[in-house]
JSON list of C-alpha atoms in Angstrom, two decimals:
[
{"chain": "A", "resi": 98, "resn": "MET", "atom": "CA", "xyz": [0.14, -0.20, 0.25]},
{"chain": "A", "resi": 99, "resn": "ALA", "atom": "CA", "xyz": [2.92, 2.22, 0.87]},
{"chain": "A", "resi": 100, "resn": "ALA", "atom": "CA", "xyz": [4.21, 1.86, -2.56]},
{"chain": "A", "resi": 101, "resn": "TYR", "atom": "CA", "xyz": [0.90, 2.58, -4.25]},
{"chain": "A", "resi": 102, "resn": "CYS", "atom": "CA", "xyz": [0.80, 5.78, -2.35]},
{"chain": "A", "resi": 103, "resn": "LEU", "atom": "CA", "xyz": [4.55, 6.38, -3.42]},
{"chain": "A", "resi": 104, "resn": "GLU", "atom": "CA", "xyz": [3.44, 5.60, -7.13]},
{"chain": "A", "resi": 105, "resn": "THR", "atom": "CA", "xyz": [0.58, 7.83, -6.91]},
{"chain": "A", "resi": 106, "resn": "SER", "atom": "CA", "xyz": [2.44, 10.66, -5.57]},
{"chain": "A", "resi": 107, "resn": "ILE", "atom": "CA", "xyz": [5.37, 10.53, -7.98]},
{"chain": "A", "resi": 108, "resn": "ALA", "atom": "CA", "xyz": [2.77, 10.39, -10.61]},
{"chain": "A", "resi": 109, "resn": "HIS", "atom": "CA", "xyz": [1.08, 13.82, -8.99]},
{"chain": "A", "resi": 110, "resn": "GLN", "atom": "CA", "xyz": [4.64, 15.46, -8.69]},
{"chain": "A", "resi": 111, "resn": "ARG", "atom": "CA", "xyz": [5.89, 14.84, -12.50]},
{"chain": "A", "resi": 112, "resn": "SER", "atom": "CA", "xyz": [2.53, 15.71, -13.53]},
{"chain": "A", "resi": 113, "resn": "ALA", "atom": "CA", "xyz": [2.97, 19.42, -11.42]},
{"chain": "A", "resi": 114, "resn": "HIS", "atom": "CA", "xyz": [6.36, 19.86, -12.08]},
{"chain": "A", "resi": 115, "resn": "ASP", "atom": "CA", "xyz": [6.78, 18.38, -15.41]},
{"chain": "A", "resi": 116, "resn": "ASP", "atom": "CA", "xyz": [10.28, 16.87, -13.77]},
{"chain": "A", "resi": 117, "resn": "ALA", "atom": "CA", "xyz": [10.64, 13.23, -15.22]},
{"chain": "A", "resi": 118, "resn": "ALA", "atom": "CA", "xyz": [14.11, 12.79, -14.51]},
{"chain": "A", "resi": 119, "resn": "TRP", "atom": "CA", "xyz": [13.64, 11.23, -11.16]},
{"chain": "A", "resi": 120, "resn": "VAL", "atom": "CA", "xyz": [10.71, 9.02, -12.39]},
{"chain": "A", "resi": 121, "resn": "LEU", "atom": "CA", "xyz": [11.99, 5.66, -13.29]},
{"chain": "A", "resi": 122, "resn": "ASP", "atom": "CA", "xyz": [9.98, 3.50, -16.01]},
{"chain": "A", "resi": 123, "resn": "ARG", "atom": "CA", "xyz": [8.78, -0.30, -15.69]},
{"chain": "A", "resi": 124, "resn": "ASP", "atom": "CA", "xyz": [12.03, -1.73, -16.73]},
{"chain": "A", "resi": 125, "resn": "GLU", "atom": "CA", "xyz": [14.50, 0.49, -14.47]},
{"chain": "A", "resi": 126, "resn": "LEU", "atom": "CA", "xyz": [12.52, -0.63, -11.68]},
{"chain": "A", "resi": 127, "resn": "GLN", "atom": "CA", "xyz": [12.42, -4.28, -12.51]},
{"chain": "A", "resi": 128, "resn": "ARG", "atom": "CA", "xyz": [16.06, -3.90, -13.43]},
{"chain": "A", "resi": 129, "resn": "ARG", "atom": "CA", "xyz": [16.76, -2.23, -9.85]},
{"chain": "A", "resi": 130, "resn": "PHE", "atom": "CA", "xyz": [14.22, -4.86, -8.25]},
{"chain": "A", "resi": 131, "resn": "THR", "atom": "CA", "xyz": [16.29, -7.80, -9.53]},
{"chain": "A", "resi": 132, "resn": "ALA", "atom": "CA", "xyz": [20.09, -5.83, -8.51]},
{"chain": "A", "resi": 133, "resn": "LEU", "atom": "CA", "xyz": [19.00, -6.10, -4.87]},
{"chain": "A", "resi": 134, "resn": "PRO", "atom": "CA", "xyz": [21.15, -8.57, -2.65]},
{"chain": "A", "resi": 135, "resn": "ALA", "atom": "CA", "xyz": [18.89, -11.83, -2.92]},
{"chain": "A", "resi": 136, "resn": "GLU", "atom": "CA", "xyz": [20.07, -13.46, 0.39]},
{"chain": "A", "resi": 137, "resn": "THR", "atom": "CA", "xyz": [18.08, -9.70, 1.71]},
{"chain": "A", "resi": 138, "resn": "PHE", "atom": "CA", "xyz": [15.14, -9.63, -0.43]},
{"chain": "A", "resi": 139, "resn": "PRO", "atom": "CA", "xyz": [14.48, -12.78, -1.74]},
{"chain": "A", "resi": 140, "resn": "HIS", "atom": "CA", "xyz": [10.73, -12.31, -3.04]},
{"chain": "A", "resi": 141, "resn": "THR", "atom": "CA", "xyz": [11.49, -9.12, -4.30]},
{"chain": "A", "resi": 142, "resn": "THR", "atom": "CA", "xyz": [14.17, -10.41, -6.56]},
{"chain": "A", "resi": 143, "resn": "ARG", "atom": "CA", "xyz": [12.18, -13.84, -7.28]},
{"chain": "A", "resi": 144, "resn": "HIS", "atom": "CA", "xyz": [8.97, -11.79, -8.50]},
{"chain": "A", "resi": 145, "resn": "ALA", "atom": "CA", "xyz": [10.08, -8.29, -9.83]},
{"chain": "A", "resi": 146, "resn": "ALA", "atom": "CA", "xyz": [8.32, -9.07, -12.86]},
{"chain": "A", "resi": 147, "resn": "GLU", "atom": "CA", "xyz": [5.32, -9.60, -11.15]},
{"chain": "A", "resi": 148, "resn": "LEU", "atom": "CA", "xyz": [5.74, -6.90, -9.10]},
{"chain": "A", "resi": 149, "resn": "THR", "atom": "CA", "xyz": [5.91, -4.31, -11.51]},
{"chain": "A", "resi": 150, "resn": "ALA", "atom": "CA", "xyz": [3.46, -5.43, -14.21]},
{"chain": "A", "resi": 151, "resn": "GLY", "atom": "CA", "xyz": [0.11, -4.19, -14.84]},
{"chain": "A", "resi": 152, "resn": "GLU", "atom": "CA", "xyz": [-0.68, -0.60, -13.91]},
{"chain": "A", "resi": 153, "resn": "GLY", "atom": "CA", "xyz": [-1.32, 1.11, -10.51]},
{"chain": "A", "resi": 154, "resn": "HIS", "atom": "CA", "xyz": [-4.47, -0.30, -9.67]},
{"chain": "A", "resi": 155, "resn": "ASP", "atom": "CA", "xyz": [-3.43, -3.76, -10.62]},
{"chain": "A", "resi": 156, "resn": "ARG", "atom": "CA", "xyz": [-0.07, -3.90, -8.37]},
{"chain": "A", "resi": 157, "resn": "PHE", "atom": "CA", "xyz": [-2.39, -2.61, -5.55]},
{"chain": "A", "resi": 158, "resn": "ASP", "atom": "CA", "xyz": [-5.15, -4.91, -5.99]},
{"chain": "A", "resi": 159, "resn": "PHE", "atom": "CA", "xyz": [-2.18, -7.71, -6.78]},
{"chain": "A", "resi": 160, "resn": "THR", "atom": "CA", "xyz": [-0.23, -6.78, -3.66]},
{"chain": "A", "resi": 161, "resn": "LEU", "atom": "CA", "xyz": [-3.63, -6.48, -1.30]},
{"chain": "A", "resi": 162, "resn": "ALA", "atom": "CA", "xyz": [-4.52, -9.95, -2.56]},
{"chain": "A", "resi": 163, "resn": "LEU", "atom": "CA", "xyz": [-1.23, -11.64, -1.62]},
{"chain": "A", "resi": 164, "resn": "MET", "atom": "CA", "xyz": [-1.27, -10.13, 1.50]},
{"chain": "A", "resi": 165, "resn": "ILE", "atom": "CA", "xyz": [-4.88, -11.09, 2.47]},
{"chain": "A", "resi": 166, "resn": "ASP", "atom": "CA", "xyz": [-3.92, -14.77, 1.02]},
{"chain": "A", "resi": 167, "resn": "GLY", "atom": "CA", "xyz": [-0.69, -14.67, 3.37]},
{"chain": "A", "resi": 168, "resn": "LEU", "atom": "CA", "xyz": [-2.98, -14.05, 6.45]},
{"chain": "A", "resi": 169, "resn": "ALA", "atom": "CA", "xyz": [-5.60, -16.32, 5.42]},
{"chain": "A", "resi": 170, "resn": "HIS", "atom": "CA", "xyz": [-3.08, -19.36, 5.80]},
{"chain": "A", "resi": 171, "resn": "ARG", "atom": "CA", "xyz": [-2.02, -18.48, 8.95]}
]
């Protein structure tokens, strides 16, 4: 949820200030996720494609469903 809020904030800032230099595209974000140390971020590196797929609301729905599914299995 925090990532969704951050992404929404970045999109808002980008439209308000027309400064795209610090905004990453999906490919760059996926490269950064897969470059993280796998021993520290095993799920992020393994699922980088899924975490960056779709549009903002798609990623929000995916993450929320993943969290709820994980809680349901506890």
